[in-house]
PDB file of C-alpha atoms in Angstrom:
ATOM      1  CA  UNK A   1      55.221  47.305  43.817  1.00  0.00           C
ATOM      2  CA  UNK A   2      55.415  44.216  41.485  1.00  0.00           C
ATOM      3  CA  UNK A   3      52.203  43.804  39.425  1.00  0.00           C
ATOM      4  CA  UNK A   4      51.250  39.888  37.882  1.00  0.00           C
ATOM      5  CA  UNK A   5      48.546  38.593  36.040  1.00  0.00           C
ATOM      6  CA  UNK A   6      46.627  36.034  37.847  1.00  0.00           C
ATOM      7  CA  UNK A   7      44.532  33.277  36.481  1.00  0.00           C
ATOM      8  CA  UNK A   8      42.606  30.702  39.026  1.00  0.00           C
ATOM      9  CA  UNK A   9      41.245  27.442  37.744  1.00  0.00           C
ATOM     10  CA  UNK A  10      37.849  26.219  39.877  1.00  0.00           C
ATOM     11  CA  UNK A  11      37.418  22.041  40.248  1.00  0.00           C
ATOM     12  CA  UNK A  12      35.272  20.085  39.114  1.00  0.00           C
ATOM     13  CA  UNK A  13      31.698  20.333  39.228  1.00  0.00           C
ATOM     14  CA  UNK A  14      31.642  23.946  40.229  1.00  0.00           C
ATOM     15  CA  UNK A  15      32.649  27.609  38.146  1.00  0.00           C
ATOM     16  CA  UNK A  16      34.355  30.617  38.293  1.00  0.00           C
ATOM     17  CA  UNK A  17      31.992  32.275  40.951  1.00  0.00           C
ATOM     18  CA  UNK A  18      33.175  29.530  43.632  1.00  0.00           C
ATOM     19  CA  UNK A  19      37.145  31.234  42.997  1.00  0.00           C
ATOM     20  CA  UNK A  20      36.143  34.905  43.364  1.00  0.00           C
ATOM     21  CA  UNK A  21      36.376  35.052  47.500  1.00  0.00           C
ATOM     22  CA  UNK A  22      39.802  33.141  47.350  1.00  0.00           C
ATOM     23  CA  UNK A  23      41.419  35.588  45.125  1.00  0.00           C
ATOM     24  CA  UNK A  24      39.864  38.641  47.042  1.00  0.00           C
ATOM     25  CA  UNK A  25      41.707  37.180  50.058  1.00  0.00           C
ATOM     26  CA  UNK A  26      44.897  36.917  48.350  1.00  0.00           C
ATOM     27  CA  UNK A  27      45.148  40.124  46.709  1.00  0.00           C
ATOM     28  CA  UNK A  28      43.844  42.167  50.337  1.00  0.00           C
ATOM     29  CA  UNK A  29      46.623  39.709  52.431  1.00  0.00           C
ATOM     30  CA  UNK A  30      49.582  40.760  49.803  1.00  0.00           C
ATOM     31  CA  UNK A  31      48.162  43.853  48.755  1.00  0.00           C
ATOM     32  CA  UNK A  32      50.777  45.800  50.348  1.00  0.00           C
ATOM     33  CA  UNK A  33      53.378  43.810  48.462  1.00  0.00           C
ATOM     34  CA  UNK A  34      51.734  42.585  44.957  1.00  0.00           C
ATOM     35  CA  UNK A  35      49.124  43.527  42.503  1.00  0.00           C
ATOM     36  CA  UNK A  36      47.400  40.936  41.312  1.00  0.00           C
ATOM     37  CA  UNK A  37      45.217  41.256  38.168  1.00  0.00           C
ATOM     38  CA  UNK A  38      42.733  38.311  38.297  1.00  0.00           C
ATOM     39  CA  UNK A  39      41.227  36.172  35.779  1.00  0.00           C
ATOM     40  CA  UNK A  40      38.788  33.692  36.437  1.00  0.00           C
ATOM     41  CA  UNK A  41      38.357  30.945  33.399  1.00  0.00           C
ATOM     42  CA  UNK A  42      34.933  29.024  33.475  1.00  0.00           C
ATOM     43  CA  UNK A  43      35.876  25.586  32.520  1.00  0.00           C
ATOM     44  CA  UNK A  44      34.243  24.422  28.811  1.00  0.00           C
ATOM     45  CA  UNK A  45      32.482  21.311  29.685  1.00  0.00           C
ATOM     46  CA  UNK A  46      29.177  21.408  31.364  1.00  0.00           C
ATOM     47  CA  UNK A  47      28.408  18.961  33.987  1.00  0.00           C
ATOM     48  CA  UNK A  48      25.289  19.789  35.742  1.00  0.00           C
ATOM     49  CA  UNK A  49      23.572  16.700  34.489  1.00  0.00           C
ATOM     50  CA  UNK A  50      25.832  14.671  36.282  1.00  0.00           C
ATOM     51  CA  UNK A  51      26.238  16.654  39.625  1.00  0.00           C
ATOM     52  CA  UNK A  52      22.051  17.952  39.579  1.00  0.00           C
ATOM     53  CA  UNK A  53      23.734  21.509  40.527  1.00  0.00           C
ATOM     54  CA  UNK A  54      23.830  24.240  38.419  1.00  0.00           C
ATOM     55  CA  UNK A  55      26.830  26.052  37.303  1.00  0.00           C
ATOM     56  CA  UNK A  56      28.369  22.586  37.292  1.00  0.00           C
ATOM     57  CA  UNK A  57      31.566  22.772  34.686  1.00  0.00           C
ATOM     58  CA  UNK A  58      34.650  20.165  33.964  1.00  0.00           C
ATOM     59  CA  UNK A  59      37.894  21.275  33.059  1.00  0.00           C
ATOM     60  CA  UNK A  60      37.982  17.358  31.686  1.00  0.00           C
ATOM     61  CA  UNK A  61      37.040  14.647  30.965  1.00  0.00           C
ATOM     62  CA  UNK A  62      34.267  15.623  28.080  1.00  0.00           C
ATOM     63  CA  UNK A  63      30.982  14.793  28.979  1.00  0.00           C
ATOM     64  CA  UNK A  64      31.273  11.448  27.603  1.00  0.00           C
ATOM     65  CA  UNK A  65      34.188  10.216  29.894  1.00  0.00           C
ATOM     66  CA  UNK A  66      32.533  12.127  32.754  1.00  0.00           C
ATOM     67  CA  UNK A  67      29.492   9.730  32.611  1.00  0.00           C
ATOM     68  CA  UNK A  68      32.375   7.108  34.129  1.00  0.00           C
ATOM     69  CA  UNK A  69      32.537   9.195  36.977  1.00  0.00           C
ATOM     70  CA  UNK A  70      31.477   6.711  39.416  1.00  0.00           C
ATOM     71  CA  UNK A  71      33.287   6.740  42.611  1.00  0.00           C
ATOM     72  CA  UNK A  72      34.789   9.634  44.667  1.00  0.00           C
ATOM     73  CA  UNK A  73      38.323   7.923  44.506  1.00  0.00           C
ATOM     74  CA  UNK A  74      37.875   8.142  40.484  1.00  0.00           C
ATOM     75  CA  UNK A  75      40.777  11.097  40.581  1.00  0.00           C
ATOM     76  CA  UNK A  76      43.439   8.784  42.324  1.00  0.00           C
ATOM     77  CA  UNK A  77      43.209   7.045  38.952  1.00  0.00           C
ATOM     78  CA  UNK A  78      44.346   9.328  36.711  1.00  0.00           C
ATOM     79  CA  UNK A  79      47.843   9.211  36.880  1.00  0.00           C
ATOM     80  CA  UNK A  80      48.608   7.199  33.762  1.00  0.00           C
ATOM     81  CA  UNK A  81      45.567   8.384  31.744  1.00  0.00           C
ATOM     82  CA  UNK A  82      46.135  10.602  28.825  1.00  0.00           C
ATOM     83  CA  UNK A  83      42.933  13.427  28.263  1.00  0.00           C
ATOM     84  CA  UNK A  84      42.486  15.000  24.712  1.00  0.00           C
ATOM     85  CA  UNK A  85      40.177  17.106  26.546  1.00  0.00           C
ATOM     86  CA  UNK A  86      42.584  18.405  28.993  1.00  0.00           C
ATOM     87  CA  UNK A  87      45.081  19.494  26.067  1.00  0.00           C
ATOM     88  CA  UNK A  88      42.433  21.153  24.453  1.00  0.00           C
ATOM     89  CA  UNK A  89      41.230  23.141  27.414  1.00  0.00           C
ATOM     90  CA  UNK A  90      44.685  24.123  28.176  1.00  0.00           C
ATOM     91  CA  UNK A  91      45.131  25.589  24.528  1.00  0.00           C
ATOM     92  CA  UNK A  92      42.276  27.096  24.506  1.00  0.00           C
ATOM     93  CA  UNK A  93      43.288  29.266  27.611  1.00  0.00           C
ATOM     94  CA  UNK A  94      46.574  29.942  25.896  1.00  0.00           C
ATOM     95  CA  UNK A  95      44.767  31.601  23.079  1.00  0.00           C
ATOM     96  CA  UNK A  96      41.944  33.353  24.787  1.00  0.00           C
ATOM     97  CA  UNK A  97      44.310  35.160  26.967  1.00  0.00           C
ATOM     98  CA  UNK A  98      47.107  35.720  24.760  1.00  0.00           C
ATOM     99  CA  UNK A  99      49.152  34.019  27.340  1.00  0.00           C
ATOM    100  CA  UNK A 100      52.296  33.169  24.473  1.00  0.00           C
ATOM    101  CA  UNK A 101      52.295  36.898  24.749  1.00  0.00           C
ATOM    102  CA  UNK A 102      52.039  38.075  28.218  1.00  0.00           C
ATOM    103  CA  UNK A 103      55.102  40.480  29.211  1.00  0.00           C
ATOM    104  CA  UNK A 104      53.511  40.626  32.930  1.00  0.00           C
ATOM    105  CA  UNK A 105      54.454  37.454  35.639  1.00  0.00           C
ATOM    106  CA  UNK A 106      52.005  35.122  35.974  1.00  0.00           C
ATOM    107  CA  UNK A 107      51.014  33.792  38.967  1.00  0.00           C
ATOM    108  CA  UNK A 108      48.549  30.377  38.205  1.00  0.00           C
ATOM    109  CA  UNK A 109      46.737  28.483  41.167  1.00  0.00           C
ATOM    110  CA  UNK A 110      44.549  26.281  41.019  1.00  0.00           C
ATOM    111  CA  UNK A 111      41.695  24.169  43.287  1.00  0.00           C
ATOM    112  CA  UNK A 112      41.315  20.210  43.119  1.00  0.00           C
ATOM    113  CA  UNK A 113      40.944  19.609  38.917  1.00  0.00           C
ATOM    114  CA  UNK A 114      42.234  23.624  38.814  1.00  0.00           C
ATOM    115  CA  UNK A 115      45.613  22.526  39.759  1.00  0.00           C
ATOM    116  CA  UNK A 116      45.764  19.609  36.734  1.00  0.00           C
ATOM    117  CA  UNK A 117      45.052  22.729  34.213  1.00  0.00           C
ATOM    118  CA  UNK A 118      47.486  24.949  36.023  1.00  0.00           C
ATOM    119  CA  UNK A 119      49.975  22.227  35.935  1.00  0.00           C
ATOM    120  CA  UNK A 120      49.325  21.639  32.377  1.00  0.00           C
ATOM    121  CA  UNK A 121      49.204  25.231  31.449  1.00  0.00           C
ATOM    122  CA  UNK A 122      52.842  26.195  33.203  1.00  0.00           C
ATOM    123  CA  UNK A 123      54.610  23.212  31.510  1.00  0.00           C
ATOM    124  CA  UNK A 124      53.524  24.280  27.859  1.00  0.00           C
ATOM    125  CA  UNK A 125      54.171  27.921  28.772  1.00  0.00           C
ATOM    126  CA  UNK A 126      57.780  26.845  30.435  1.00  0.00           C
ATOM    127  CA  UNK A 127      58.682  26.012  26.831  1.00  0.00           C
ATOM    128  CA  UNK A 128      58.264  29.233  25.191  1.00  0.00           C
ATOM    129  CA  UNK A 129      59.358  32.803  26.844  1.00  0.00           C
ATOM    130  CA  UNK A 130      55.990  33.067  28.908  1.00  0.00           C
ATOM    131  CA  UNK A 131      57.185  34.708  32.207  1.00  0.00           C
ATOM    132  CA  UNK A 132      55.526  32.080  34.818  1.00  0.00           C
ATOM    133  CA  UNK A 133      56.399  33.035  38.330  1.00  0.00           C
ATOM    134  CA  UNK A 134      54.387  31.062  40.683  1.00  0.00           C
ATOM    135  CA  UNK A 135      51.911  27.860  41.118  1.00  0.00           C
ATOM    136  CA  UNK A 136      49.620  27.553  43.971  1.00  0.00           C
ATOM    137  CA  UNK A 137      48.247  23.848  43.472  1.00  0.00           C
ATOM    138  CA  UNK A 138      45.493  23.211  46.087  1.00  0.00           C
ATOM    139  CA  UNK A 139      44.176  19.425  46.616  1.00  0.00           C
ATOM    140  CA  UNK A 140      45.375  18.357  43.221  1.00  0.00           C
ATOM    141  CA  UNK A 141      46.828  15.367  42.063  1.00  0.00           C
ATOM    142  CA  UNK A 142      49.592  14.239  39.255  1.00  0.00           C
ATOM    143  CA  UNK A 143      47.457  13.091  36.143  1.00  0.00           C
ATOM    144  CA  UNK A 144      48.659  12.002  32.430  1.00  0.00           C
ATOM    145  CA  UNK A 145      52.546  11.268  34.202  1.00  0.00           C
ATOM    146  CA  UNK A 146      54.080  10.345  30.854  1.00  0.00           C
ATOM    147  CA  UNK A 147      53.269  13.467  29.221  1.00  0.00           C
ATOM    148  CA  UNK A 148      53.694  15.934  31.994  1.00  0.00           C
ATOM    149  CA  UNK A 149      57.345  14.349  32.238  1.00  0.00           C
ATOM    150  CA  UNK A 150      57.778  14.558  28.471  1.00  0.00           C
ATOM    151  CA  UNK A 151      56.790  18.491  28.963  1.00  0.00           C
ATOM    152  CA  UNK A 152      59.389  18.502  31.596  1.00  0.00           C
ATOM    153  CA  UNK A 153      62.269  16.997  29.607  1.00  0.00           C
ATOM    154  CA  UNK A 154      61.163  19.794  27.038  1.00  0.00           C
ATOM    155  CA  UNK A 155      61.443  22.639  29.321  1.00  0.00           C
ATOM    156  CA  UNK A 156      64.560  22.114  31.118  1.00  0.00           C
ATOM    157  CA  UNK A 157      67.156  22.519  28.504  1.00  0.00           C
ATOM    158  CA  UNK A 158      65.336  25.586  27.250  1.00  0.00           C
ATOM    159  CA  UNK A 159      64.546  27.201  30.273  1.00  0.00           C
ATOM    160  CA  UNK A 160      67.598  26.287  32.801  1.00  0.00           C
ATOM    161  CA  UNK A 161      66.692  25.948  36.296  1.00  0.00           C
ATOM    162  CA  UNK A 162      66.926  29.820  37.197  1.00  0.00           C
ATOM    163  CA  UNK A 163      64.229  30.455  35.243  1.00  0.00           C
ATOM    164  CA  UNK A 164      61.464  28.209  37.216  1.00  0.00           C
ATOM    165  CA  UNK A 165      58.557  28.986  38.653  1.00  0.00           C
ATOM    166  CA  UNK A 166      58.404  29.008  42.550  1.00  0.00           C
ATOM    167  CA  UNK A 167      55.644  26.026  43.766  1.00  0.00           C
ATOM    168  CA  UNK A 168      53.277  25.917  46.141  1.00  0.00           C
ATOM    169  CA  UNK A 169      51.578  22.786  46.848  1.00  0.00           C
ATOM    170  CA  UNK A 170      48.966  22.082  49.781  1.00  0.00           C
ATOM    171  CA  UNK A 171      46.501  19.078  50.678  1.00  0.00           C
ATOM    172  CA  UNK A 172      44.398  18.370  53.349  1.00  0.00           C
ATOM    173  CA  UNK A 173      45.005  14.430  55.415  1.00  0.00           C
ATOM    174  CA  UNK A 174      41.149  14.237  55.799  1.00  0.00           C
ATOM    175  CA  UNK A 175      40.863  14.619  51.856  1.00  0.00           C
ATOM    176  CA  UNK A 176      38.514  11.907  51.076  1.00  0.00           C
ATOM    177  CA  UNK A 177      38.317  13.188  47.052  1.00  0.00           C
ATOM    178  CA  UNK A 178      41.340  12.646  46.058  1.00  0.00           C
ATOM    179  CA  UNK A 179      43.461  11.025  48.740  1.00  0.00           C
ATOM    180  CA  UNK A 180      46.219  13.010  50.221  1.00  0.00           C
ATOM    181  CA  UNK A 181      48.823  10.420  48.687  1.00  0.00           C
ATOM    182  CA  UNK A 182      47.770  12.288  45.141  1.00  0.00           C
ATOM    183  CA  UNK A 183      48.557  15.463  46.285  1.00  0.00           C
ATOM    184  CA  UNK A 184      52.304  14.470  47.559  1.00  0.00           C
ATOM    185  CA  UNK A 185      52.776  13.071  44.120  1.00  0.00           C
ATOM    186  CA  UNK A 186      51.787  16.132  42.351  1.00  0.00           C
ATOM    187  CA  UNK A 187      54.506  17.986  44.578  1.00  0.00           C
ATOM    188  CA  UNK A 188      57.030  15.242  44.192  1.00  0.00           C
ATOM    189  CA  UNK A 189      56.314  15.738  40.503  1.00  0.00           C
ATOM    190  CA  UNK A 190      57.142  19.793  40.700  1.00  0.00           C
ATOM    191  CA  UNK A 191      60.219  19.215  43.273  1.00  0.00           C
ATOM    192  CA  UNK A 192      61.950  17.112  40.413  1.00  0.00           C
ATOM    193  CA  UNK A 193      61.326  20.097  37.850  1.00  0.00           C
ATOM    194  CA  UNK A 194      62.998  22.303  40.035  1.00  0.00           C
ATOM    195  CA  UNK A 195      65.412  20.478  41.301  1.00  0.00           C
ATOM    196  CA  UNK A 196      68.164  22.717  41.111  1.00  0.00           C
ATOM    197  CA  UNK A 197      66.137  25.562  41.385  1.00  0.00           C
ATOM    198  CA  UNK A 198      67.533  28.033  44.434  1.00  0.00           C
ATOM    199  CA  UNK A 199      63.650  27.838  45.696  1.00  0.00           C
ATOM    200  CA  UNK A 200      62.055  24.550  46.214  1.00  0.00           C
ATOM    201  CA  UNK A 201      58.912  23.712  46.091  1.00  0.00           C
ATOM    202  CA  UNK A 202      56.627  24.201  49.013  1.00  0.00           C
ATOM    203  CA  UNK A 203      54.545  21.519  50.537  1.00  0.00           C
ATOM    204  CA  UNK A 204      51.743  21.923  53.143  1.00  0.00           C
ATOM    205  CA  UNK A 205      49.578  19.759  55.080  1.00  0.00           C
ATOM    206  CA  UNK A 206      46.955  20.368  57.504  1.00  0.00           C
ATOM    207  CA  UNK A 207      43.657  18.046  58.676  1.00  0.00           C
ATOM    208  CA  UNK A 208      41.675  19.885  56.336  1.00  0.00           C
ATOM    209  CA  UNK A 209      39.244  17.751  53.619  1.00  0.00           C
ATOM    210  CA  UNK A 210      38.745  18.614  49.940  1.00  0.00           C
ATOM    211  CA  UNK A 211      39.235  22.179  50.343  1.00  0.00           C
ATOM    212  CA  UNK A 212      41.395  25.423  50.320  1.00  0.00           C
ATOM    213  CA  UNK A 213      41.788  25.310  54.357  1.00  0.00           C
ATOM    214  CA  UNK A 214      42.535  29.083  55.781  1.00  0.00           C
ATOM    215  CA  UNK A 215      45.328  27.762  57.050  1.00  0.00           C
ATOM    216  CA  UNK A 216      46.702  26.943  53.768  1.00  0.00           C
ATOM    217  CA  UNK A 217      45.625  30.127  51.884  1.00  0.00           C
ATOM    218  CA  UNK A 218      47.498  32.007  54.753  1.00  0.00           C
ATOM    219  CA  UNK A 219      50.778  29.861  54.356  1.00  0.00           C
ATOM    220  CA  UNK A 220      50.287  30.181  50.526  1.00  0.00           C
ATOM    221  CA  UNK A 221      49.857  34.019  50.676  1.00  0.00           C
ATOM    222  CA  UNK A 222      53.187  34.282  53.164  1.00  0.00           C
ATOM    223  CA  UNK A 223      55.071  32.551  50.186  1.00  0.00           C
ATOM    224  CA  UNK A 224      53.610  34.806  47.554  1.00  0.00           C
ATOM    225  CA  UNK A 225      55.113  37.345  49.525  1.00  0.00           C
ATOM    226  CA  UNK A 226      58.228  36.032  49.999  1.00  0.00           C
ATOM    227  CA  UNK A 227      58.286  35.524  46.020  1.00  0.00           C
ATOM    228  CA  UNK A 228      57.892  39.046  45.222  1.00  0.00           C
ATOM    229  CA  UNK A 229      59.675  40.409  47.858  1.00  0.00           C
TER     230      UNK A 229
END
């Protein structure tokens, strides 16, 4: 049985608790197929000033560009923005989990702001010899274009297309967060990376809202199977 280290990135405005029943229900659905070690980052910034609720945390902005969180679109917007505070989160996870030195697969999914970090995070590990297997990128959107693509552009002569993770990409039509067109980009964005990859990126749509639909998790852990198997 094929063993991978896990790590699952929680959205905005919540914490690591609100990821712990999803990755329960992927490791019992594939459990007869994968082990899954899980780890479950609390994002840096806290937000609970801005969203009254407690355990409130922000992958990014910090909590000065946060205060220009204004509208619920205000994610649709990010495509051509740039965050400092999104690199540094990202190397930040690198180091606190030894990640530049991980000999086991890793498998990185992510919810809403979760899949910008997971996106983030397998582009800077795609340029080194970090062993990414799989992204699961739920309601998520392509943010800071021009430097994802640069990443891209980085990876691809280093890595060659064999080497590429297998993508998973899902978003609900009733999304009213950040709007399903968002989502489509951010799998657009992956199904150009792997191109010429022998498995292309998955995309999945149901009527679900800003969410990780069961419909969704079940298509996502059928692929995760199909990965390993």
């Amino acid at each position: 049985m094929k063993t991978v280290r896990g790590l699952c990135f929680h959205g905005f405005g919540a914490s690591s608790v609100d990821m712990q029943a999803l990755t329960e229900v992927v490791s019992q659905k594939c459990a007869r197929h994968v082990e899954i070690e899980w780890a479950l980052p609390n994002a840096p910034y806290d937000v609970q000033s801005l969203t009254a609720m407690p355990n409130s945390y922000a992958w990014f902005p910090d909590i000065d560009e946060c205060a220009k969180i204004t509208t619920p679109l205000f994610w649709n917007t990010l495509e051509h923005r740039h965050f400092l505070s999104l690199d540094k989160a990202v190397h930040e996870l690198v180091h606190s989990y030894a990640l530049m030195h991980e000999s086991r697969p890793l498998l990185l999914m992510g919810f809403s702001q979760g899949t910008m970090v997971a996106t983030q995070l397998a582009l800077e590990l795609l340029k080194s010899a970090s062993p990414v297997f799989c992204l699961a990128l739920f309601s998520g959107a392509l943010v800071a274009r021009t430097q994802w693509e640069k990443l891209r552009d980085e990876i691809l002569p280093v890595r060659g297309s064999h080497t590429l993770p297998a993508v998973f990409v899902a978003h609900g039509s009733n999304d009213d967060t950040i709007e399903v067109s968002r989502g489509i980009s951010l799998y657009e964005f992956w199904r150009d990376v792997c191109k010429d990859t022998q498995q292309k990126p998955v995309y999945h749509e149901d009527e679900s809202q800003h969410e990780i639909s069961a419909e969704a998790l079940s298509h996502f852990c059928d692929f995760l199977i199909q990965c390993v198997s």
